Short mmCIF file of C-alpha atoms in Angstrom, two decimals:
data_model
loop_
_atom_site.label_atom_id
_atom_site.label_comp_id
_atom_site.label_asym_id
_atom_site.label_seq_id
_atom_site.Cartn_x
_atom_site.Cartn_y
_atom_site.Cartn_z
CA MET A 1404 0.01 -0.35 -0.03
CA SER A 1405 2.73 2.23 1.08
CA ARG A 1406 6.75 2.46 -0.64
CA TYR A 1407 7.66 5.44 1.48
CA GLU A 1408 10.40 3.77 3.59
CA ASN A 1409 11.75 0.70 4.66
CA TYR A 1410 9.00 -0.11 8.03
CA SER A 1411 11.14 -3.35 8.82
CA ARG A 1412 14.39 -1.10 9.60
CA VAL A 1413 12.73 1.76 10.83
CA ALA A 1414 10.84 -0.84 13.65
CA GLN A 1415 14.04 -1.48 15.11
CA HIS A 1416 14.88 2.35 16.08
CA TYR A 1417 11.72 3.80 15.83
CA ASP A 1418 11.37 3.92 20.13
CA ALA A 1419 14.43 5.77 20.22
CA SER A 1420 13.31 9.07 19.83
CA ARG A 1421 9.43 8.71 19.04
CA ARG A 1422 6.17 9.43 21.75
CA ALA A 1423 2.94 8.89 21.47
CA VAL A 1424 1.98 13.21 21.60
CA GLY A 1425 -1.99 13.96 22.26
CA VAL A 1426 -2.96 11.48 23.75
CA GLU A 1427 -5.12 13.26 26.16
CA ILE A 1428 -6.81 14.88 22.75
CA ILE A 1429 -7.62 11.91 21.51
CA ALA A 1430 -8.98 10.55 24.86
CA GLY A 1431 -10.89 13.89 25.30
CA CYS A 1432 -12.48 13.12 21.55
CA LEU A 1433 -14.08 10.20 22.48
CA ALA A 1434 -14.89 11.12 24.95
CA GLN A 1435 -17.65 12.35 23.86
CA GLY A 1436 -19.20 9.37 22.57
CA ALA A 1437 -19.52 6.12 25.23
CA PRO A 1438 -18.30 6.19 28.20
CA LEU A 1439 -14.48 5.24 27.40
CA ALA A 1440 -13.65 2.38 29.66
CA GLU A 1441 -16.66 0.89 27.10
CA GLN A 1442 -15.61 1.46 23.89
CA HIS A 1443 -13.69 -0.20 20.97
CA LEU A 1444 -11.02 1.53 19.55
CA LEU A 1445 -9.40 1.02 16.28
CA ASP A 1446 -5.55 1.93 15.58
CA ALA A 1447 -5.31 2.24 12.16
CA GLY A 1448 -1.53 2.05 10.74
CA CYS A 1449 -0.46 1.22 14.54
CA GLY A 1450 2.94 1.20 13.66
CA THR A 1451 5.14 -0.28 17.31
CA GLY A 1452 1.86 0.40 19.31
CA ASN A 1453 3.22 3.73 20.92
CA TYR A 1454 -0.74 5.21 20.86
CA ALA A 1455 -2.19 1.59 21.60
CA GLN A 1456 -0.28 0.93 24.72
CA ALA A 1457 -1.25 4.70 25.57
CA LEU A 1458 -4.94 4.72 25.05
CA LEU A 1459 -5.43 0.70 26.29
CA ALA A 1460 -5.37 2.71 30.04
CA HIS A 1461 -8.35 4.71 28.93
CA VAL A 1462 -10.46 2.63 26.82
CA GLY A 1463 -12.31 -0.67 27.19
CA ARG A 1464 -10.31 -2.70 24.09
CA VAL A 1465 -8.01 -1.74 21.27
CA SER A 1466 -7.53 -3.95 17.64
CA ALA A 1467 -4.12 -2.31 16.41
CA VAL A 1468 -3.59 -2.88 12.96
CA ASP A 1469 -0.57 -2.05 10.92
CA LEU A 1470 0.64 -4.24 6.88
CA ASN A 1471 4.43 -4.63 8.57
CA ALA A 1472 4.91 -7.90 10.70
CA ARG A 1473 8.17 -6.22 12.40
CA MET A 1474 6.02 -3.23 13.29
CA LEU A 1475 3.50 -5.16 14.76
CA ALA A 1476 5.62 -7.83 16.65
CA ARG A 1477 7.21 -4.17 18.34
CA ALA A 1478 3.62 -3.44 19.20
CA ARG A 1479 2.54 -6.93 20.58
CA ALA A 1480 5.92 -6.71 22.25
CA LYS A 1481 4.99 -3.68 24.01
CA CYS A 1482 1.53 -4.21 24.87
CA GLY A 1483 1.88 -6.98 26.63
CA ALA A 1484 -1.30 -10.12 26.49
CA THR A 1485 -3.32 -8.00 28.44
CA GLY A 1486 -6.53 -9.80 26.74
CA ARG A 1487 -7.71 -6.21 26.48
CA ILE A 1488 -6.03 -5.81 22.64
CA ASP A 1489 -5.89 -7.25 19.93
CA PHE A 1490 -3.57 -7.54 16.76
CA HIS A 1491 -4.38 -7.19 13.05
CA GLN A 1492 -1.66 -7.72 10.19
CA SER A 1493 -3.64 -5.81 7.20
CA ALA A 1494 -3.43 -2.67 5.11
CA ILE A 1495 -5.95 0.07 6.70
CA ASP A 1496 -8.25 0.56 3.14
CA ALA A 1497 -9.37 -3.05 3.50
CA LEU A 1498 -9.63 -3.89 7.40
CA PRO A 1499 -10.96 -7.16 8.48
CA PHE A 1500 -13.63 -6.08 10.40
CA ALA A 1501 -17.07 -5.95 10.30
CA ASP A 1502 -19.33 -2.87 9.90
CA ALA A 1503 -20.14 -0.56 12.98
CA THR A 1504 -17.50 -3.20 14.62
CA PHE A 1505 -15.76 0.22 16.46
CA ASP A 1506 -16.60 3.35 18.79
CA GLY A 1507 -13.68 5.47 17.54
CA VAL A 1508 -10.93 4.79 15.09
CA MET A 1509 -7.26 6.77 14.87
CA VAL A 1510 -5.14 7.13 12.89
CA ASN A 1511 -1.44 8.65 13.81
CA GLN A 1512 0.79 10.23 11.24
CA VAL A 1513 0.22 7.40 9.05
CA LEU A 1514 -1.48 9.54 5.67
CA HIS A 1515 1.60 10.60 4.25
CA HIS A 1516 2.52 7.48 3.67
CA LEU A 1517 -0.22 6.63 1.64
CA ASP A 1518 0.10 7.84 -2.48
CA LEU A 1519 -1.81 11.03 -2.67
CA ASP A 1520 -2.47 10.98 -6.39
CA ALA A 1521 -3.87 14.35 -6.42
CA SER A 1522 -4.63 14.09 -9.74
CA ALA A 1523 -6.77 11.01 -9.54
CA GLY A 1524 -9.08 13.11 -7.12
CA TYR A 1525 -7.14 10.94 -3.88
CA PRO A 1526 -8.14 7.64 -4.59
CA ALA A 1527 -5.90 6.03 -1.33
CA TYR A 1528 -7.71 8.49 0.84
CA ARG A 1529 -11.17 7.97 -0.40
CA ARG A 1530 -10.84 4.53 0.29
CA VAL A 1531 -8.96 4.62 3.91
CA PHE A 1532 -11.90 7.08 4.93
CA ALA A 1533 -14.77 5.16 3.44
CA GLU A 1534 -13.47 1.83 5.44
CA PHE A 1535 -12.86 3.66 8.39
CA ALA A 1536 -16.51 5.02 7.70
CA ARG A 1537 -17.76 1.43 7.10
CA VAL A 1538 -16.15 0.23 10.62
CA LEU A 1539 -17.29 3.05 12.60
CA LYS A 1540 -20.78 2.80 15.11
CA PRO A 1541 -23.23 5.50 13.49
CA GLY A 1542 -22.14 8.56 16.01
CA GLY A 1543 -18.30 7.07 16.47
CA ALA A 1544 -15.16 9.16 16.02
CA LEU A 1545 -12.57 9.48 14.06
CA VAL A 1546 -9.41 11.16 14.94
CA ILE A 1547 -6.70 11.77 12.82
CA ASN A 1548 -3.02 13.04 13.78
CA THR A 1549 -1.49 14.26 10.78
CA CYS A 1550 0.43 17.75 9.99
CA SER A 1551 -0.87 21.19 7.98
CA ARG A 1552 1.53 22.53 5.34
CA MET A 1553 2.29 25.68 7.01
CA GLN A 1554 3.23 23.76 10.15
CA LEU A 1555 5.56 21.08 8.00
CA ARG A 1556 6.75 24.70 6.18
CA ARG A 1557 7.50 26.27 9.96
CA GLY A 1558 7.18 23.87 12.71
CA PHE A 1559 10.64 22.18 12.43
CA TRP A 1560 13.72 23.53 13.28
CA TYR A 1561 15.97 20.89 10.98
CA TYR A 1562 13.81 21.32 8.04
CA ARG A 1563 15.78 23.98 6.55
CA LEU A 1564 18.89 21.38 6.68
CA ILE A 1565 17.25 19.77 4.38
CA PRO A 1566 14.83 21.79 1.92
CA GLU A 1567 14.47 19.54 -1.44
CA ALA A 1568 13.43 16.47 1.59
CA ALA A 1569 11.03 19.57 3.50
CA SER A 1570 9.15 20.19 -0.12
CA ALA A 1571 8.65 16.89 -0.82
CA MET A 1572 7.33 16.00 2.44
CA ARG A 1573 4.80 18.86 2.35
CA ALA A 1574 3.51 17.68 -1.40
CA ARG A 1575 2.78 14.21 0.78
CA HIS A 1576 0.05 16.14 2.57
CA ALA A 1577 -3.06 17.27 1.33
CA PRO A 1578 -3.71 20.69 2.09
CA LEU A 1579 -6.32 19.89 5.72
CA LYS A 1580 -9.35 21.82 3.49
CA ILE A 1581 -8.81 18.99 1.15
CA LEU A 1582 -8.89 16.41 3.59
CA ARG A 1583 -11.87 18.09 5.42
CA ARG A 1584 -14.04 17.50 2.33
CA LEU A 1585 -12.84 14.27 1.85
CA LEU A 1586 -14.19 13.17 5.04
CA ASP A 1587 -17.62 14.87 4.51
CA GLU A 1588 -17.82 12.99 1.32
CA ALA A 1589 -17.16 9.93 3.69
CA GLY A 1590 -20.19 9.99 6.06
CA LEU A 1591 -17.86 11.93 8.21
CA ASP A 1592 -19.03 14.94 9.74
CA TRP A 1593 -16.60 17.50 11.18
CA GLN A 1594 -16.42 18.64 14.53
CA SER A 1595 -13.06 20.23 15.07
CA ARG A 1596 -9.17 20.49 14.51
CA ILE A 1597 -6.88 20.61 17.86
CA ALA A 1598 -3.46 22.08 16.96
CA PRO A 1599 -1.77 22.37 20.36
CA LEU A 1600 1.56 24.28 20.56
CA ASP A 1601 3.12 22.32 23.47
CA ALA A 1602 3.03 19.02 21.58
CA LEU A 1603 6.65 17.69 19.97
CA MET A 1604 6.34 14.52 17.91
CA GLN A 1605 9.51 13.57 19.37
CA GLY A 1606 9.43 14.80 23.22
CA ASP A 1607 12.63 16.23 24.81
CA ALA A 1608 14.95 14.58 21.77
CA TYR A 1609 13.12 17.45 19.45
CA PHE A 1610 15.76 19.89 20.74
CA ASN A 1611 18.76 18.12 20.51
CA PRO A 1612 20.61 20.17 18.09
CA ARG A 1613 23.07 17.28 17.15
CA GLY A 1614 20.71 15.26 16.78
CA PRO A 1615 20.31 14.92 12.87
CA LEU A 1616 24.12 13.17 13.46
CA ASP A 1617 22.87 10.23 14.68
CA GLU A 1618 20.78 7.56 12.66
CA SER A 1619 18.52 6.65 15.67
CA TRP A 1620 17.14 10.35 16.35
CA ARG A 1621 16.61 10.68 12.60
CA ASN A 1622 14.38 7.66 12.71
CA GLY A 1623 11.82 9.07 14.64
CA ASP A 1624 10.85 11.78 12.17
CA SER A 1625 9.88 9.54 9.00
CA ILE A 1626 11.01 12.67 6.55
CA TRP A 1627 15.22 11.41 6.80
CA SER A 1628 14.48 8.23 5.14
CA THR A 1629 13.46 10.44 1.53
CA VAL A 1630 16.73 12.96 2.01
CA SER A 1631 18.94 11.60 -0.92
CA ALA A 1632 22.83 10.71 0.62
CA PRO A 1633 24.01 14.29 -0.83
CA ALA A 1634 22.02 16.32 1.03
CA LEU A 1635 22.54 13.80 4.27
CA ALA A 1636 25.66 14.65 3.87
CA ALA A 1637 25.28 18.68 3.75
CA ALA A 1638 23.19 18.55 6.40
CA CYS A 1639 25.37 16.84 8.41
CA ALA A 1640 28.23 18.78 7.67
CA GLN A 1641 26.54 22.03 8.57
CA ILE A 1642 25.28 21.52 11.68
CA THR A 1643 29.08 20.16 12.72
CA ALA A 1644 30.09 23.54 11.14
CA LEU A 1645 27.72 25.23 13.01
CA ASP A 1646 28.48 23.45 16.01
CA ARG A 1647 32.30 24.14 16.19
CA ARG A 1648 31.61 27.84 15.74
CA ASN A 1649 29.64 27.31 18.59
CA LYS A 1650 26.35 28.54 16.53
CA LEU A 1651 24.47 25.98 16.44
CA ARG A 1652 22.21 25.51 19.45
CA ALA A 1653 21.32 29.56 18.45
CA TYR A 1654 20.44 28.37 15.02
CA MET A 1655 17.95 25.51 16.09
CA GLN A 1656 16.40 27.94 18.56
CA LYS A 1657 16.26 30.90 15.73
CA GLN A 1658 14.78 28.18 13.47
CA ASP A 1659 12.35 26.79 16.19
CA THR A 1660 10.54 30.10 16.74
CA PRO A 1661 7.60 29.87 14.62
CA ARG A 1662 6.81 26.73 16.14
CA ARG A 1663 5.61 27.65 19.04
CA HIS A 1664 2.93 29.76 17.33
CA ILE A 1665 1.75 27.31 15.11
CA GLY A 1666 2.69 23.79 16.28
CA GLN A 1667 3.86 20.36 14.76
CA LEU A 1668 0.73 18.34 14.58
CA SER A 1669 -3.00 19.01 14.01
CA PHE A 1670 -5.58 16.78 15.29
CA LEU A 1671 -8.34 16.27 12.96
CA TYR A 1672 -12.03 15.00 15.03
CA THR A 1673 -14.70 13.98 12.64
CA ARG A 1674 -17.46 11.62 13.90
CA ARG A 1675 -19.56 9.29 11.31
CA ARG A 1676 -22.54 10.41 10.68
CA ALA A 1677 -25.88 8.60 12.16
#
């Protein structure tokens, strides 16, 4: 379904600098429906299970789906055998569940891994949203964790070091107004967009100005899988040169200033039309 990056390789290092951020936002959106402790939640594109593990503390049951076997293996190991979570290897546009199974669906930083294909009318997005609407109960919540193009342009201090990859990353994200229209067409009614200013995709590791020099740190943001070897070498050389002149931290702080006003993440909250 996606040729975006080598998920089996990334699975080994993904958790080194990646956190489940915005869990309280997802839980808050879900809580506007049935009592949380009674809800069955789908984690679509669960990766290594960070969000599944975090939400399991709030809801009654979680079904976690991912296409990559190694990602799922990491998720299983992390979440343990609680009896309240099950795992399924599947694409998210052909879910192995009956209609109206779930009280809620969450999809965290997954949409940009799909083929955008805007000229054809976003067919992958249409299939995925239709599947989410199908497996949701009437009135059930869908929460999408994604980034706006403005957040991608100004919300990550190190993107200035890799301008070609950053431009390509923005192109992989449909504008939020397009997402809103496609969700509506799938029968998912818009509730709100929440953009927390203090939510950092990599947690405190984001503020490590030497982070991009470390492969395990880079695995915390999938953009690095799209950076060419020459571009990565140039970025590392720029970091090293700034560091030698004792200007690296000041560079990071300057580039990070816009993020404090726009945030990095957008949570799109919708509900299946009754």
